[in-house]
Tab-separated table of C-alpha atoms in Angstrom:
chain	number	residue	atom	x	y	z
A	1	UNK	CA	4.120	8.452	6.656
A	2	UNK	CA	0.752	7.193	5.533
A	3	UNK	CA	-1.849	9.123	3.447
A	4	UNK	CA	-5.825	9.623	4.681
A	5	UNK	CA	-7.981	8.038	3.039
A	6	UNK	CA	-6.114	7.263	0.235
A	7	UNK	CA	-8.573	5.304	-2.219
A	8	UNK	CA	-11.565	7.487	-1.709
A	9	UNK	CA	-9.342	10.830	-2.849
A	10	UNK	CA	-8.305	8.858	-5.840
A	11	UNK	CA	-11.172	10.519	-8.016
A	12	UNK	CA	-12.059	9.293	-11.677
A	13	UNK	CA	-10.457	12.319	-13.014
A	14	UNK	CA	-7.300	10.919	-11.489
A	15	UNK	CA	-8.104	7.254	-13.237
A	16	UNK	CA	-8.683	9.332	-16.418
A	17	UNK	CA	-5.092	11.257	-16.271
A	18	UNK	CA	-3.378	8.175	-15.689
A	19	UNK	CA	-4.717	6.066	-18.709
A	20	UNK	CA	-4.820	9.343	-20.986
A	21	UNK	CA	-1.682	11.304	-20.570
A	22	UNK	CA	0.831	8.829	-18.284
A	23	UNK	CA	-0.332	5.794	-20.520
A	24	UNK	CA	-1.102	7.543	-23.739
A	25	UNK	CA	-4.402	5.823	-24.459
A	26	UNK	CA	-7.065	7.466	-26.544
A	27	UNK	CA	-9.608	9.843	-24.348
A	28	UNK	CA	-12.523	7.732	-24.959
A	29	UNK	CA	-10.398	4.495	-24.038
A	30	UNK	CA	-9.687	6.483	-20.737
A	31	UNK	CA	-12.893	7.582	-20.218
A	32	UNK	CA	-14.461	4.022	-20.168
A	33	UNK	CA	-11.676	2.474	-18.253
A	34	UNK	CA	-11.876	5.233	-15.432
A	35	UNK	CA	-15.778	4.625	-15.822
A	36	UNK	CA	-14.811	1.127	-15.089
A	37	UNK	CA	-12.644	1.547	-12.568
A	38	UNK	CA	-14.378	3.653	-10.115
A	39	UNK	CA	-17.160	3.572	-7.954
A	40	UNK	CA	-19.144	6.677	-6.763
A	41	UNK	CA	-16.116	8.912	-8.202
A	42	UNK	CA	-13.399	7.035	-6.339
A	43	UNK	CA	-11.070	3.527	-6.269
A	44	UNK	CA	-12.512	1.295	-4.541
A	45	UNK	CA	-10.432	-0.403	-1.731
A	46	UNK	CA	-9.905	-3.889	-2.230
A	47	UNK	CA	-10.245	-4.156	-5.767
A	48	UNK	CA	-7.739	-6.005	-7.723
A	49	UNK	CA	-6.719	-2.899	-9.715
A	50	UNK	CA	-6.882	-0.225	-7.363
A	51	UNK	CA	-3.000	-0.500	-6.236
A	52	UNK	CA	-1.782	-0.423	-9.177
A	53	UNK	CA	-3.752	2.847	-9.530
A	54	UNK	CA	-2.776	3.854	-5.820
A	55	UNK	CA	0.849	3.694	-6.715
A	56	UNK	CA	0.565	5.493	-10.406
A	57	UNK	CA	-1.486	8.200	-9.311
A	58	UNK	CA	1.337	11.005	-8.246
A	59	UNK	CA	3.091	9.979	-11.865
A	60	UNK	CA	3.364	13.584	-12.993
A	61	UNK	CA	4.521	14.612	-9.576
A	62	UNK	CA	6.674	11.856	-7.556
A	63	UNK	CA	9.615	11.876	-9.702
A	64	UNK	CA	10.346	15.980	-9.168
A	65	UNK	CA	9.757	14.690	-5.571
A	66	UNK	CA	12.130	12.100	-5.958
A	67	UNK	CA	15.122	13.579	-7.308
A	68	UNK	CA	14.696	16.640	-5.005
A	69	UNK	CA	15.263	14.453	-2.040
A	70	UNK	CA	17.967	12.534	-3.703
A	71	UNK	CA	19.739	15.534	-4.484
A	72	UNK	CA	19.667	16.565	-0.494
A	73	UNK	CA	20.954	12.512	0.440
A	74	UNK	CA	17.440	11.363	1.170
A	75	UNK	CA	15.756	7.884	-0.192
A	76	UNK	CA	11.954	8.237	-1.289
A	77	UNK	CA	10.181	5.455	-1.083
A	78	UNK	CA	5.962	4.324	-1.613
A	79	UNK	CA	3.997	1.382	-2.099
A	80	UNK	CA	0.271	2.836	-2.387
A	81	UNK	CA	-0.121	5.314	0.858
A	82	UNK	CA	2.738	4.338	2.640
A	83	UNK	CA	5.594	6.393	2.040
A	84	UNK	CA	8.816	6.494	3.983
A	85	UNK	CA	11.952	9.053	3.868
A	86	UNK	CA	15.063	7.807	4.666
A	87	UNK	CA	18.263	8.522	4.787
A	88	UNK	CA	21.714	7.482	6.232
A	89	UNK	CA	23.358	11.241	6.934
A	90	UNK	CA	23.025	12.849	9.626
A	91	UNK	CA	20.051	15.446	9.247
A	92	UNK	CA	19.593	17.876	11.824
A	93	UNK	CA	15.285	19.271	12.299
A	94	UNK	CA	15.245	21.442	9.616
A	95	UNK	CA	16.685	19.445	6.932
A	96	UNK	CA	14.341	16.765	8.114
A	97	UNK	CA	11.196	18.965	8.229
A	98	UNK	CA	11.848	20.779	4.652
A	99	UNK	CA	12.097	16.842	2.970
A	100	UNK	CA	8.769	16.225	4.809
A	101	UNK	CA	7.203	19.128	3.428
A	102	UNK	CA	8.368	18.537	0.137
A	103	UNK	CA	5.846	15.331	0.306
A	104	UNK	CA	3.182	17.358	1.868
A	105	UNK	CA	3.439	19.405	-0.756
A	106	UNK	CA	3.591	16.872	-3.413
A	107	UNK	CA	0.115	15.372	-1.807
A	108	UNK	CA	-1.589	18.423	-1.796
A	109	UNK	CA	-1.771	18.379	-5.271
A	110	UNK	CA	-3.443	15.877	-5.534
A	111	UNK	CA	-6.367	16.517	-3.030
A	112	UNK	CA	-4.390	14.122	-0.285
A	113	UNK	CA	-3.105	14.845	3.275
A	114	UNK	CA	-1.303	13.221	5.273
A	115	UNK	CA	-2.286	10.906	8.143
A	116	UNK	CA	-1.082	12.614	11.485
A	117	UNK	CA	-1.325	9.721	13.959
A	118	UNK	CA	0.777	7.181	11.457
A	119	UNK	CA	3.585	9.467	11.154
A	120	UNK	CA	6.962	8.806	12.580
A	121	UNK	CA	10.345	10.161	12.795
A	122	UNK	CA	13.050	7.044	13.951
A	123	UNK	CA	16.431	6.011	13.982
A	124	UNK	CA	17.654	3.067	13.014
A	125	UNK	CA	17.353	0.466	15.615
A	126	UNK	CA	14.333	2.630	17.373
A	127	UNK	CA	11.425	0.834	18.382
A	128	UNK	CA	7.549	2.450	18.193
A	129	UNK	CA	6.288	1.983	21.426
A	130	UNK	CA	2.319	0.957	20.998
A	131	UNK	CA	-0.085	-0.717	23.210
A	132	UNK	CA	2.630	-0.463	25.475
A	133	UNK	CA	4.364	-2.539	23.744
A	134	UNK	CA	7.763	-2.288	21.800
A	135	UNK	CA	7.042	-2.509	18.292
A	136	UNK	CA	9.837	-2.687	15.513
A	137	UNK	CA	9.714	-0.423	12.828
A	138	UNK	CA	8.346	-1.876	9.802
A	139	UNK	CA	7.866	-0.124	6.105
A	140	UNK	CA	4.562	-1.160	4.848
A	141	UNK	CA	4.413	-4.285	6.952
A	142	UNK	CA	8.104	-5.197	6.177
A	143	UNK	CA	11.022	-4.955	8.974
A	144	UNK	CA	14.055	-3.302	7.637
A	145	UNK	CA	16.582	-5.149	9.811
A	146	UNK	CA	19.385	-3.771	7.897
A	147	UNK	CA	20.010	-2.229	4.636
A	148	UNK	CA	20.271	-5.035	2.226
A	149	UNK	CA	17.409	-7.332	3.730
A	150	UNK	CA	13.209	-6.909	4.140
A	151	UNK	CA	11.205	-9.316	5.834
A	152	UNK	CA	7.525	-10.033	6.983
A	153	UNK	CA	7.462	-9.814	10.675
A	154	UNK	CA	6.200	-12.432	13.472
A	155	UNK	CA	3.045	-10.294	14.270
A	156	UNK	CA	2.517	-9.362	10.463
A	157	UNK	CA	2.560	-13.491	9.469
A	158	UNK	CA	-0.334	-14.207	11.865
A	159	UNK	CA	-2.192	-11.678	10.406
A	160	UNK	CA	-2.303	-12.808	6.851
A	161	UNK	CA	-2.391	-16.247	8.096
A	162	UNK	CA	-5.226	-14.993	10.386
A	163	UNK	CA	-6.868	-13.165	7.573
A	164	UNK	CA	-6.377	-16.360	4.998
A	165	UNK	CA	-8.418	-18.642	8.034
A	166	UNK	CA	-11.552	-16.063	9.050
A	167	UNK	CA	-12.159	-16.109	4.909
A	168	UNK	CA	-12.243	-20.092	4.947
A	169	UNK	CA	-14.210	-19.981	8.128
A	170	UNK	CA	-16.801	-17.929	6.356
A	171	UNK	CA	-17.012	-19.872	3.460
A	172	UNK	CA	-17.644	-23.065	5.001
A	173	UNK	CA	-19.963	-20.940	7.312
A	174	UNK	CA	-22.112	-20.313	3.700
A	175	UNK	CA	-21.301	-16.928	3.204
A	176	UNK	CA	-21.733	-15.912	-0.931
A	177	UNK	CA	-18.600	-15.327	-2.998
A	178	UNK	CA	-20.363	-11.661	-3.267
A	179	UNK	CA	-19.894	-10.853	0.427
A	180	UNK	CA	-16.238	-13.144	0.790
A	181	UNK	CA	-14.752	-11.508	-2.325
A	182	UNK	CA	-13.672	-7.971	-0.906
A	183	UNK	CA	-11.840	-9.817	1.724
A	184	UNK	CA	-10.196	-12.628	-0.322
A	185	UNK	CA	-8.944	-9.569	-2.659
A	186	UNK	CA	-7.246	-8.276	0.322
A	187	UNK	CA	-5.749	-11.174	1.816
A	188	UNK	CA	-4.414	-12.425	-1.467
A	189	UNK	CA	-2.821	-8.960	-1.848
A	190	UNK	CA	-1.447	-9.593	1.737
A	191	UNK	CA	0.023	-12.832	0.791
A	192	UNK	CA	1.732	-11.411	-2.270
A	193	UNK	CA	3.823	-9.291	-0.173
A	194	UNK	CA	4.795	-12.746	1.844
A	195	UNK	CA	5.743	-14.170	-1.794
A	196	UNK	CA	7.401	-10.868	-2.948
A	197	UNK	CA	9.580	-11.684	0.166
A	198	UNK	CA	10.490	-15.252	-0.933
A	199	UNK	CA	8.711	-16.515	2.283
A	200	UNK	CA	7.640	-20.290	1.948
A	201	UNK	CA	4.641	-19.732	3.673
A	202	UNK	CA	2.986	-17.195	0.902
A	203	UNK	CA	2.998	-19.980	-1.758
A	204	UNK	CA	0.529	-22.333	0.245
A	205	UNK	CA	-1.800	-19.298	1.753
A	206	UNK	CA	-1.991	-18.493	-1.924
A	207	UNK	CA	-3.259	-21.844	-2.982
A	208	UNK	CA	-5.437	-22.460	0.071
A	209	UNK	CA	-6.954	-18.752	-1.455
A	210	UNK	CA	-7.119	-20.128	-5.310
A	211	UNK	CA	-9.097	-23.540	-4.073
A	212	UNK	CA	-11.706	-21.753	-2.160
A	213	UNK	CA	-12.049	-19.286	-5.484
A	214	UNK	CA	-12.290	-22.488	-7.019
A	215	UNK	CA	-14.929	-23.917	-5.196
A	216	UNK	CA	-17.291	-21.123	-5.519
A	217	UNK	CA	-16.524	-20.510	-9.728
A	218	UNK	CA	-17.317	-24.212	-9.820
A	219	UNK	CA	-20.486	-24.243	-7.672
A	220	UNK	CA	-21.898	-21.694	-9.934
């Protein structure tokens, strides 16, 4: 499943709970850091701290969530606004469709929905058929070959490495850190998922990302 719009329905209030009753700070320390936080009422996408935001905001909710699907043999999982259900029983269309709801629910909430067109029922082994094209089934960009091991994909690795290139091409092109910075924020959080996968390659598209930083904190 993937939720719409995620960032923009993460509101300052939201910011605010998080910091003042899931993190215990003071409600003027809140107040200033959702201040800070937010732009126009909402997490920006992009920003180095809006993940970790993304994936705190259902903190009051997620673990009732959790342990209600756990109790009926299913696995919740999120990173940000992908979430996936899975499980390795045999559910029949009811079972599955009450465990969904429960996570409709759960978004609801929170002033979220979820994304119609990214959401997928599969069995293991079950390709997504798009562009007519077979696609694997991947969980937030990772391929779940088999229970104990995650990886990046083929397609997935061009992409960051795609993504890692355009940025240098625009640098050298003379674009301003002020324009290149939104995209280098998302790249190198693309690349950390390559590292958070032990993959050799996300150590030197993170350093390619650091020098050009470097270039432009020393050329000012």
């Amino acid at each position: 499943m993937d939720i719409e719009n995620f960032y923009p329905s993460i509101s300052r209030e939201h910011v605010f709970s998080i910091f003042n009753k899931c993190l215990g700070f003071s409600s003027d320390v809140s107040l200033l850091l959702s201040t800070l936080l937010t732009r126009n009422n909402q997490v920006p996408q992009g920003a180095c701290t809006s993940s970790h935001l993304a994936n705190l905001v259902f903190w009051d909710l997620e673990s009732t969530t959790f342990s209600y699907l756990e109790e009926n043999e299913f696995t919740y999982t999120r990173f940000a606004d992908d979430i996936t259900i899975s499980t390795d029983a045999n559910k029949d269309k009811k079972q599955t469709g009450e465990a969904v709801s429960k996570v409709i629910a759960m978004l609801a909430r929170k002033g979220c929905r979820l994304k119609r067109t990214k959401f997928h029922i599969r069995r293991r082994g079950q390709a997504i058929v798009k562009d007519e094209k077979l696609t694997p089934i991947t969980v937030t960009g990772l391929s779940p070959f088999n229970k104990h091991t995650l990886a990046i994909t083929q397609r997935e690795r061009n992409k960051i490495r795609s993504s890692v290139k355009k940025i240098e091409i625009r640098a050298h092109a003379g674009e301003s850190w002020k324009d290149l910075a939104p995209s280098y924020n998302r790249a190198m959080g693309r690349v950390g998922r390559l590292i958070s996968c032990r993959h050799p390659e996300g150590d030197r598209l993170k350093r390619r990302l650091q020098m050009l930083k470097t270039y432009f904190e020393a050329a000012v």
